[in-house]
Amino acid sequence: MSDSVAAWLILPLGIALGWYIRGRGAEGAGSGFGATGPSGMGDDRPTAEAMAGISNLVVDDPDQALAALLRVGEFDSQAIELHLTLGALFRKRGEVDRALRVHEALVERAQLRPDQADRARYELALDYLKAGMIDRAEQLFEALSQRGLHVTSALESLVSIHEQSHEWRRAIDASRRLQAVAALPRQAITAQYYCELADEARRAKNSEEALRLARRALDEDGGCVRANLLIGALLEAAGDRVGAIKALRRVPEQDLRYIPEIVEPLLRCSEAEHQLPEFLEFLQELDAEDTVSVSVLAQARLLKETGTNPARFLAESFAANPRWALLEQLLQAIEPPQDESMALAMNTLREALRIAAASRTRYRCTSCGLAPGLLFWHCPSCKTWGSVVPADDRLTPVKI
Ligand SMILES: [Zn+2]
């Protein structure tokens, strides 16, 4: 709910609140609530004056309106609904303290039915979450989910809490439970949590555990590109380049868009194992549009191995297929001319192109359009998992 909608709701809510409290005969509700209209005490409908007073109270003095509401002695369904609506409205307006007071008062009421008490607890948990009281929110969500109440929403909130606090094992547990109750496919996200654990183990220099967790991610989701990239990096670091090549070659089978991510490690490993021709063959078999740059780069490496400068080959390939990756390699391969002034001009041009190449869009989130400079597995903007992919490598003409 947007703030403008929340503001629009205030007036009718204030009227309903005043009507209800006046009907219940609440004492000491303030001048607006206690006003007796021209129609006399026997009329249940609030007068225009009372209605105006109430709406003013909610808008101008919400604390007094709150105090009046919380003084109501006996609760019926209407009163509970009013509390819940007003509490949710306060939270959506960012007035978390007031929302907490409403929902805490509701939860403390002994006469609530179990389903009403659980709904109030759920709302209270949302307040705690918004107020940054994560431990309390987590306790309530956990209790609700254990009892099978508001279970989908509670588990979604728990997943979000564990993601934010990087508690990946707990996120895996909540994700599995959510998948079971909501019948939602969450294997791809659960695999990302295993990859997060694998990354943690890798940073802690525990390669064996990192490898085990990355393989566990693949068991969870056979399409997990990140797991194969991780396995490739771990095996290469451990000196098992043949194993790394095997893992990296699986990436195009999973998702062709991630081919640019395997180029460098695959070239490195293939070169070291004298398997560049096999790598080229592998690319030709893929026969995908995205393999143009990779294929050219591999051929350029082969030329270099035989002592030939690949600049001419790269220039021709770039002319046929203008790709950023090719331009970057071409800039590296060009040798400065002998003539001093030509060398200066060439260096200036090379530097300008290098800056343009460095500032190009490298990645793009398919969910929100963010164009980050790094490959994020969890989009920092829209928080979607696995939505950031390498951007199109083609040089596009500037539109005027
Ligand atoms: Zn995004």
CSV table of C-alpha atoms and ligand atoms in Angstrom, one decimal:
chain,number,residue,atom,x,y,z
A,1,MET,CA,0.0,0.0,0.0
A,2,SER,CA,1.4,3.4,-1.0
A,3,ASP,CA,1.5,6.3,1.4
A,4,SER,CA,-1.1,8.2,-0.7
A,5,VAL,CA,-3.5,5.2,-0.4
A,6,ALA,CA,-2.8,5.0,3.3
A,7,ALA,CA,-3.7,8.7,3.7
A,8,TRP,CA,-6.9,8.1,1.7
A,9,LEU,CA,-7.8,5.3,4.1
A,10,ILE,CA,-7.4,7.5,7.2
A,11,LEU,CA,-10.7,9.3,7.0
A,12,PRO,CA,-13.0,6.3,6.7
A,13,LEU,CA,-11.0,4.5,9.2
A,14,GLY,CA,-11.2,7.4,11.7
A,15,ILE,CA,-15.0,7.4,11.1
A,16,ALA,CA,-15.3,3.7,11.7
A,17,LEU,CA,-13.1,4.0,14.8
A,18,GLY,CA,-15.2,6.8,16.3
A,19,TRP,CA,-18.4,5.1,15.4
A,20,TYR,CA,-17.3,1.9,17.1
A,21,ILE,CA,-15.9,3.5,20.2
A,22,ARG,CA,-19.0,5.7,20.6
A,23,GLY,CA,-21.2,2.7,20.1
A,24,ARG,CA,-19.3,0.8,22.9
A,25,GLY,CA,-19.6,3.8,25.2
A,26,ALA,CA,-15.9,4.1,25.8
A,27,GLU,CA,-15.1,6.5,28.5
A,28,GLY,CA,-12.7,9.4,28.4
A,29,ALA,CA,-12.2,9.1,24.7
A,30,GLY,CA,-11.5,12.8,24.2
A,31,SER,CA,-13.8,15.6,23.0
A,32,GLY,CA,-14.3,14.2,19.5
A,33,PHE,CA,-15.3,10.7,20.7
A,34,GLY,CA,-17.6,11.8,23.5
A,35,ALA,CA,-19.6,14.4,21.5
A,36,THR,CA,-23.3,14.1,21.5
A,37,GLY,CA,-24.9,15.1,18.3
A,38,PRO,CA,-28.2,16.9,17.9
A,39,SER,CA,-30.0,13.6,17.4
A,40,GLY,CA,-29.4,12.8,21.1
A,41,MET,CA,-27.7,10.0,23.1
A,42,GLY,CA,-29.9,7.3,21.8
A,43,ASP,CA,-28.6,7.6,18.2
A,44,ASP,CA,-25.7,5.2,17.4
A,45,ARG,CA,-24.6,7.1,14.4
A,46,PRO,CA,-21.8,9.5,14.9
A,47,THR,CA,-22.6,13.2,14.2
A,48,ALA,CA,-20.7,15.1,11.5
A,49,GLU,CA,-18.9,17.0,14.3
A,50,ALA,CA,-17.8,13.7,16.0
A,51,MET,CA,-16.7,12.2,12.7
A,52,ALA,CA,-14.6,15.2,11.9
A,53,GLY,CA,-13.1,15.1,15.4
A,54,ILE,CA,-12.3,11.5,15.0
A,55,SER,CA,-10.6,11.8,11.6
A,56,ASN,CA,-8.7,14.7,12.9
A,57,LEU,CA,-7.6,12.7,15.9
A,58,VAL,CA,-6.3,9.9,13.7
A,59,VAL,CA,-4.5,12.3,11.4
A,60,ASP,CA,-3.4,15.0,13.9
A,61,ASP,CA,-3.2,13.2,17.2
A,62,PRO,CA,-2.9,9.5,16.5
A,63,ASP,CA,-1.7,8.8,20.1
A,64,GLN,CA,-4.9,10.1,21.5
A,65,ALA,CA,-7.0,8.1,19.0
A,66,LEU,CA,-4.9,5.1,20.0
A,67,ALA,CA,-5.4,5.6,23.7
A,68,ALA,CA,-9.1,5.8,23.1
A,69,LEU,CA,-9.1,2.6,21.1
A,70,LEU,CA,-7.0,0.8,23.7
A,71,ARG,CA,-9.4,1.8,26.5
A,72,VAL,CA,-12.2,-0.2,24.9
A,73,GLY,CA,-13.0,-2.8,27.5
A,74,GLU,CA,-14.9,-5.5,25.7
A,75,PHE,CA,-13.7,-6.8,22.4
A,76,ASP,CA,-15.8,-8.2,19.6
A,77,SER,CA,-14.9,-9.1,16.0
A,78,GLN,CA,-15.5,-5.5,14.9
A,79,ALA,CA,-13.1,-4.1,17.5
A,80,ILE,CA,-10.4,-6.7,16.6
A,81,GLU,CA,-10.7,-5.8,12.9
A,82,LEU,CA,-10.4,-2.1,13.7
A,83,HIS,CA,-7.2,-2.8,15.7
A,84,LEU,CA,-5.7,-4.9,12.9
A,85,THR,CA,-6.6,-2.4,10.2
A,86,LEU,CA,-5.3,0.6,12.2
A,87,GLY,CA,-2.2,-1.3,13.3
A,88,ALA,CA,-1.4,-2.3,9.7
A,89,LEU,CA,-2.0,1.3,8.5
A,90,PHE,CA,0.4,2.7,11.1
A,91,ARG,CA,3.1,0.2,10.0
A,92,LYS,CA,2.6,1.1,6.4
A,93,ARG,CA,2.9,4.8,7.2
A,94,GLY,CA,6.2,4.0,8.9
A,95,GLU,CA,4.8,4.6,12.4
A,96,VAL,CA,6.1,1.3,13.8
A,97,ASP,CA,5.9,2.3,17.5
A,98,ARG,CA,2.1,2.9,17.2
A,99,ALA,CA,1.6,-0.3,15.2
A,100,LEU,CA,3.5,-2.2,17.9
A,101,ARG,CA,1.3,-0.7,20.7
A,102,VAL,CA,-1.9,-1.7,18.8
A,103,HIS,CA,-0.8,-5.2,18.1
A,104,GLU,CA,0.9,-5.8,21.5
A,105,ALA,CA,-2.4,-4.7,23.2
A,106,LEU,CA,-4.3,-7.2,21.0
A,107,VAL,CA,-2.0,-10.1,21.6
A,108,GLU,CA,-2.4,-9.5,25.4
A,109,ARG,CA,-6.2,-9.8,25.2
A,110,ALA,CA,-7.3,-13.0,26.8
A,111,GLN,CA,-10.6,-13.1,25.1
A,112,LEU,CA,-9.3,-13.4,21.6
A,113,ARG,CA,-10.1,-16.7,19.7
A,114,PRO,CA,-6.9,-18.7,18.8
A,115,ASP,CA,-7.2,-17.7,15.1
A,116,GLN,CA,-7.6,-14.0,16.0
A,117,ALA,CA,-4.6,-14.2,18.4
A,118,ASP,CA,-2.4,-15.8,15.7
A,119,ARG,CA,-3.4,-13.1,13.2
A,120,ALA,CA,-2.4,-10.5,15.8
A,121,ARG,CA,0.9,-12.3,16.4
A,122,TYR,CA,1.5,-12.4,12.7
A,123,GLU,CA,0.9,-8.6,12.4
A,124,LEU,CA,3.1,-8.1,15.5
A,125,ALA,CA,5.9,-10.1,13.9
A,126,LEU,CA,5.7,-7.8,10.8
A,127,ASP,CA,6.0,-4.8,13.1
A,128,TYR,CA,9.1,-6.3,14.8
A,129,LEU,CA,10.6,-7.0,11.3
A,130,LYS,CA,10.0,-3.4,10.2
A,131,ALA,CA,11.4,-2.1,13.5
A,132,GLY,CA,14.6,-4.1,13.0
A,133,MET,CA,13.8,-6.3,16.0
A,134,ILE,CA,14.8,-9.4,14.0
A,135,ASP,CA,15.1,-11.9,16.9
A,136,ARG,CA,11.6,-11.2,18.1
A,137,ALA,CA,10.2,-11.3,14.6
A,138,GLU,CA,12.0,-14.6,13.9
A,139,GLN,CA,10.6,-16.2,17.1
A,140,LEU,CA,7.1,-15.3,16.3
A,141,PHE,CA,7.3,-16.4,12.6
A,142,GLU,CA,8.9,-19.6,13.7
A,143,ALA,CA,6.2,-20.3,16.3
A,144,LEU,CA,3.4,-19.5,13.7
A,145,SER,CA,5.0,-21.7,11.1
A,146,GLN,CA,5.5,-24.6,13.5
A,147,ARG,CA,1.7,-24.5,14.3
A,148,GLY,CA,0.8,-24.3,10.6
A,149,LEU,CA,-0.7,-20.8,10.9
A,150,HIS,CA,0.0,-18.1,8.3
A,151,VAL,CA,2.6,-20.7,7.4
A,152,THR,CA,3.4,-19.5,3.9
A,153,SER,CA,3.8,-15.9,4.8
A,154,ALA,CA,5.7,-16.8,8.0
A,155,LEU,CA,8.1,-19.0,6.1
A,156,GLU,CA,8.6,-16.4,3.4
A,157,SER,CA,9.5,-13.9,6.1
A,158,LEU,CA,11.9,-16.4,7.8
A,159,VAL,CA,13.6,-17.0,4.4
A,160,SER,CA,14.0,-13.3,4.0
A,161,ILE,CA,15.4,-12.9,7.5
A,162,HIS,CA,17.9,-15.7,7.1
A,163,GLU,CA,19.0,-14.4,3.7
A,164,GLN,CA,19.6,-10.9,5.2
A,165,SER,CA,21.6,-12.3,8.1
A,166,HIS,CA,23.5,-14.7,5.8
A,167,GLU,CA,22.3,-17.7,7.9
A,168,TRP,CA,22.4,-20.0,4.9
A,169,ARG,CA,21.8,-23.3,6.7
A,170,ARG,CA,18.7,-21.9,8.3
A,171,ALA,CA,17.6,-20.4,5.0
A,172,ILE,CA,17.9,-23.8,3.4
A,173,ASP,CA,15.7,-25.3,6.1
A,174,ALA,CA,13.0,-22.6,5.8
A,175,SER,CA,13.2,-22.8,2.0
A,176,ARG,CA,12.6,-26.5,2.0
A,177,ARG,CA,9.7,-26.1,4.4
A,178,LEU,CA,8.3,-23.3,2.2
A,179,GLN,CA,8.6,-25.5,-0.9
A,180,ALA,CA,6.7,-28.3,0.8
A,181,VAL,CA,3.8,-26.1,2.1
A,182,ALA,CA,3.4,-23.7,-0.8
A,183,ALA,CA,4.2,-26.3,-3.6
A,184,LEU,CA,6.6,-23.8,-5.1
A,185,PRO,CA,9.7,-24.9,-6.9
A,186,ARG,CA,12.6,-23.5,-4.9
A,187,GLN,CA,15.4,-25.9,-5.8
A,188,ALA,CA,17.2,-23.2,-7.8
A,189,ILE,CA,17.2,-20.8,-4.8
A,190,THR,CA,18.1,-23.5,-2.3
A,191,ALA,CA,21.1,-24.4,-4.6
A,192,GLN,CA,22.2,-20.8,-4.4
A,193,TYR,CA,22.2,-21.0,-0.5
A,194,TYR,CA,24.5,-24.1,-0.9
A,195,CYS,CA,26.7,-22.0,-3.2
A,196,GLU,CA,26.8,-19.3,-0.6
A,197,LEU,CA,28.0,-21.9,2.0
A,198,ALA,CA,30.6,-23.2,-0.5
A,199,ASP,CA,31.8,-19.6,-1.1
A,200,GLU,CA,32.2,-19.2,2.7
A,201,ALA,CA,34.2,-22.4,3.0
A,202,ARG,CA,36.4,-21.3,0.0
A,203,ARG,CA,37.1,-18.0,1.7
A,204,ALA,CA,38.0,-19.9,4.9
A,205,LYS,CA,40.5,-21.9,2.7
A,206,ASN,CA,38.5,-25.1,3.3
A,207,SER,CA,38.5,-26.3,-0.4
A,208,GLU,CA,37.3,-29.8,0.3
A,209,GLU,CA,34.2,-28.6,2.1
A,210,ALA,CA,33.6,-25.9,-0.5
A,211,LEU,CA,33.8,-28.6,-3.2
A,212,ARG,CA,31.4,-30.8,-1.3
A,213,LEU,CA,28.9,-28.0,-0.9
A,214,ALA,CA,29.1,-26.9,-4.5
A,215,ARG,CA,28.3,-30.5,-5.5
A,216,ARG,CA,25.5,-30.5,-3.1
A,217,ALA,CA,24.1,-27.4,-4.9
A,218,LEU,CA,24.2,-29.4,-8.1
A,219,ASP,CA,22.3,-32.3,-6.5
A,220,GLU,CA,19.7,-29.7,-5.5
A,221,ASP,CA,19.5,-28.1,-8.9
A,222,GLY,CA,21.2,-29.7,-11.9
A,223,GLY,CA,20.9,-26.3,-13.7
A,224,CYS,CA,23.0,-24.4,-11.2
A,225,VAL,CA,25.6,-22.6,-13.3
A,226,ARG,CA,27.2,-21.0,-10.2
A,227,ALA,CA,28.0,-24.5,-8.8
A,228,ASN,CA,29.9,-25.5,-11.9
A,229,LEU,CA,31.8,-22.2,-12.0
A,230,LEU,CA,32.7,-22.7,-8.4
A,231,ILE,CA,33.8,-26.4,-8.9
A,232,GLY,CA,35.9,-25.3,-11.9
A,233,ALA,CA,37.6,-22.6,-9.9
A,234,LEU,CA,38.2,-24.9,-6.9
A,235,LEU,CA,39.6,-27.7,-9.1
A,236,GLU,CA,41.8,-25.3,-11.1
A,237,ALA,CA,43.2,-23.9,-7.8
A,238,ALA,CA,43.9,-27.5,-6.6
A,239,GLY,CA,45.8,-28.2,-9.8
A,240,ASP,CA,43.1,-30.6,-11.2
A,241,ARG,CA,42.8,-28.7,-14.6
A,242,VAL,CA,41.2,-31.7,-16.4
A,243,GLY,CA,38.5,-31.8,-13.7
A,244,ALA,CA,38.1,-28.0,-14.0
A,245,ILE,CA,37.7,-28.2,-17.8
A,246,LYS,CA,35.0,-31.0,-17.3
A,247,ALA,CA,33.0,-28.8,-14.8
A,248,LEU,CA,33.3,-25.6,-16.9
A,249,ARG,CA,32.2,-27.4,-20.1
A,250,ARG,CA,28.9,-28.2,-18.4
A,251,VAL,CA,28.0,-24.5,-18.1
A,252,PRO,CA,26.9,-24.0,-21.8
A,253,GLU,CA,24.6,-27.1,-21.4
A,254,GLN,CA,23.0,-25.4,-18.4
A,255,ASP,CA,22.7,-21.8,-19.8
A,256,LEU,CA,24.3,-20.4,-22.9
A,257,ARG,CA,24.2,-16.9,-21.6
A,258,TYR,CA,27.0,-17.7,-19.1
A,259,ILE,CA,29.5,-18.7,-21.8
A,260,PRO,CA,31.5,-15.5,-21.3
A,261,GLU,CA,32.2,-16.5,-17.7
A,262,ILE,CA,34.0,-19.7,-18.7
A,263,VAL,CA,36.2,-18.2,-21.4
A,264,GLU,CA,39.2,-17.2,-19.3
A,265,PRO,CA,39.4,-20.2,-16.9
A,266,LEU,CA,38.7,-22.6,-19.8
A,267,LEU,CA,41.3,-21.0,-22.0
A,268,ARG,CA,43.8,-21.0,-19.1
A,269,CYS,CA,43.2,-24.7,-18.3
A,270,SER,CA,43.1,-25.8,-21.9
A,271,GLU,CA,46.3,-23.9,-22.7
A,272,ALA,CA,48.1,-25.5,-19.7
A,273,GLU,CA,46.9,-29.0,-20.7
A,274,HIS,CA,47.7,-28.3,-24.4
A,275,GLN,CA,44.0,-28.8,-25.2
A,276,LEU,CA,43.3,-25.6,-27.2
A,277,PRO,CA,42.3,-27.5,-30.4
A,278,GLU,CA,39.9,-29.6,-28.3
A,279,PHE,CA,38.5,-26.4,-26.8
A,280,LEU,CA,37.9,-25.0,-30.3
A,281,GLU,CA,36.2,-28.2,-31.3
A,282,PHE,CA,34.0,-28.0,-28.2
A,283,LEU,CA,33.0,-24.5,-29.2
A,284,GLN,CA,32.2,-25.4,-32.8
A,285,GLU,CA,30.0,-28.2,-31.6
A,286,LEU,CA,28.1,-25.8,-29.4
A,287,ASP,CA,27.4,-23.7,-32.6
A,288,ALA,CA,25.9,-20.9,-30.5
A,289,GLU,CA,25.9,-17.1,-31.3
A,290,ASP,CA,27.5,-16.4,-28.0
A,291,THR,CA,30.6,-18.5,-28.8
A,292,VAL,CA,31.8,-16.2,-31.6
A,293,SER,CA,34.1,-14.1,-29.3
A,294,VAL,CA,35.3,-17.2,-27.4
A,295,SER,CA,36.1,-19.0,-30.5
A,296,VAL,CA,38.1,-16.1,-31.9
A,297,LEU,CA,40.0,-15.6,-28.7
A,298,ALA,CA,40.9,-19.3,-28.6
A,299,GLN,CA,42.2,-19.2,-32.1
A,300,ALA,CA,44.2,-16.0,-31.3
A,301,ARG,CA,45.8,-17.9,-28.4
A,302,LEU,CA,46.7,-20.7,-30.8
A,303,LEU,CA,48.3,-18.2,-33.2
A,304,LYS,CA,50.3,-16.7,-30.3
A,305,GLU,CA,51.5,-20.2,-29.3
A,306,THR,CA,53.0,-20.7,-32.8
A,307,GLY,CA,54.8,-17.3,-32.6
A,308,THR,CA,52.3,-15.3,-34.8
A,309,ASN,CA,51.0,-12.0,-33.6
A,310,PRO,CA,47.2,-12.4,-33.6
A,311,ALA,CA,46.5,-8.6,-34.1
A,312,ARG,CA,45.6,-9.0,-37.8
A,313,PHE,CA,43.4,-12.0,-37.2
A,314,LEU,CA,41.7,-10.2,-34.3
A,315,ALA,CA,41.2,-7.0,-36.4
A,316,GLU,CA,39.5,-9.0,-39.2
A,317,SER,CA,37.4,-10.9,-36.7
A,318,PHE,CA,36.4,-7.7,-35.0
A,319,ALA,CA,35.4,-6.1,-38.3
A,320,ALA,CA,33.2,-9.1,-39.1
A,321,ASN,CA,31.8,-9.4,-35.5
A,322,PRO,CA,32.1,-6.2,-33.5
A,323,ARG,CA,32.4,-7.5,-30.0
A,324,TRP,CA,33.8,-5.8,-26.9
A,325,ALA,CA,35.8,-8.9,-25.9
A,326,LEU,CA,37.5,-8.9,-29.3
A,327,LEU,CA,38.2,-5.2,-29.1
A,328,GLU,CA,39.9,-5.6,-25.7
A,329,GLN,CA,42.1,-8.4,-27.0
A,330,LEU,CA,42.9,-6.5,-30.2
A,331,LEU,CA,44.0,-3.4,-28.2
A,332,GLN,CA,46.4,-5.7,-26.2
A,333,ALA,CA,47.7,-7.4,-29.4
A,334,ILE,CA,48.5,-4.2,-31.4
A,335,GLU,CA,52.2,-3.3,-31.2
A,336,PRO,CA,53.0,0.4,-31.2
A,337,PRO,CA,54.4,1.7,-34.6
A,338,GLN,CA,58.1,2.7,-34.9
A,339,ASP,CA,57.3,6.3,-35.8
A,340,GLU,CA,57.1,8.3,-32.6
A,341,SER,CA,54.2,10.5,-33.5
A,342,MET,CA,52.2,7.6,-34.9
A,343,ALA,CA,52.9,5.7,-31.7
A,344,LEU,CA,51.6,8.6,-29.6
A,345,ALA,CA,48.4,8.8,-31.7
A,346,MET,CA,48.0,5.0,-31.4
A,347,ASN,CA,48.5,5.0,-27.7
A,348,THR,CA,45.9,7.9,-27.3
A,349,LEU,CA,43.4,6.0,-29.4
A,350,ARG,CA,44.1,2.8,-27.5
A,351,GLU,CA,43.6,4.5,-24.2
A,352,ALA,CA,40.3,6.1,-25.3
A,353,LEU,CA,39.0,2.7,-26.5
A,354,ARG,CA,40.2,1.0,-23.3
A,355,ILE,CA,38.1,3.5,-21.3
A,356,ALA,CA,35.1,3.0,-23.5
A,357,ALA,CA,35.5,-0.8,-23.2
A,358,ALA,CA,35.9,-0.7,-19.4
A,359,SER,CA,32.7,1.4,-19.0
A,360,ARG,CA,30.5,-0.9,-21.1
A,361,THR,CA,27.6,-2.7,-19.6
A,362,ARG,CA,29.0,-6.1,-18.5
A,363,TYR,CA,26.0,-7.6,-16.7
A,364,ARG,CA,22.3,-7.0,-16.6
A,365,CYS,CA,19.5,-8.1,-14.3
A,366,THR,CA,16.8,-9.8,-16.3
A,367,SER,CA,14.4,-9.0,-13.5
A,368,CYS,CA,14.9,-5.3,-12.8
A,369,GLY,CA,17.3,-4.1,-15.5
A,370,LEU,CA,20.1,-3.2,-13.1
A,371,ALA,CA,23.5,-3.1,-15.0
A,372,PRO,CA,26.1,-3.9,-12.3
A,373,GLY,CA,29.8,-4.1,-13.0
A,374,LEU,CA,30.1,-7.5,-11.3
A,375,LEU,CA,28.3,-10.8,-11.6
A,376,PHE,CA,25.9,-10.9,-8.6
A,377,TRP,CA,24.1,-14.1,-7.9
A,378,HIS,CA,21.6,-12.2,-5.7
A,379,CYS,CA,20.6,-9.0,-7.4
A,380,PRO,CA,21.5,-6.1,-5.0
A,381,SER,CA,18.5,-4.1,-6.3
A,382,CYS,CA,15.5,-6.5,-6.7
A,383,LYS,CA,16.9,-9.3,-4.6
A,384,THR,CA,16.2,-12.0,-7.2
A,385,TRP,CA,18.5,-15.0,-7.2
A,386,GLY,CA,20.2,-15.9,-10.5
A,387,SER,CA,18.7,-13.1,-12.5
A,388,VAL,CA,22.0,-11.3,-13.3
A,389,VAL,CA,23.5,-12.5,-16.6
A,390,PRO,CA,26.4,-11.4,-18.8
A,391,ALA,CA,25.2,-8.5,-21.1
A,392,ASP,CA,25.2,-8.7,-24.8
A,393,ASP,CA,28.8,-8.4,-26.0
A,394,ARG,CA,27.9,-6.8,-29.3
A,395,LEU,CA,28.9,-3.2,-30.0
A,396,THR,CA,25.7,-1.4,-30.9
A,397,PRO,CA,25.8,1.8,-33.0
A,398,VAL,CA,25.0,5.0,-31.0
A,399,LYS,CA,21.5,6.3,-31.7
A,400,ILE,CA,21.3,10.0,-32.5
B,1,ZN,ZN,17.4,-7.1,-10.2
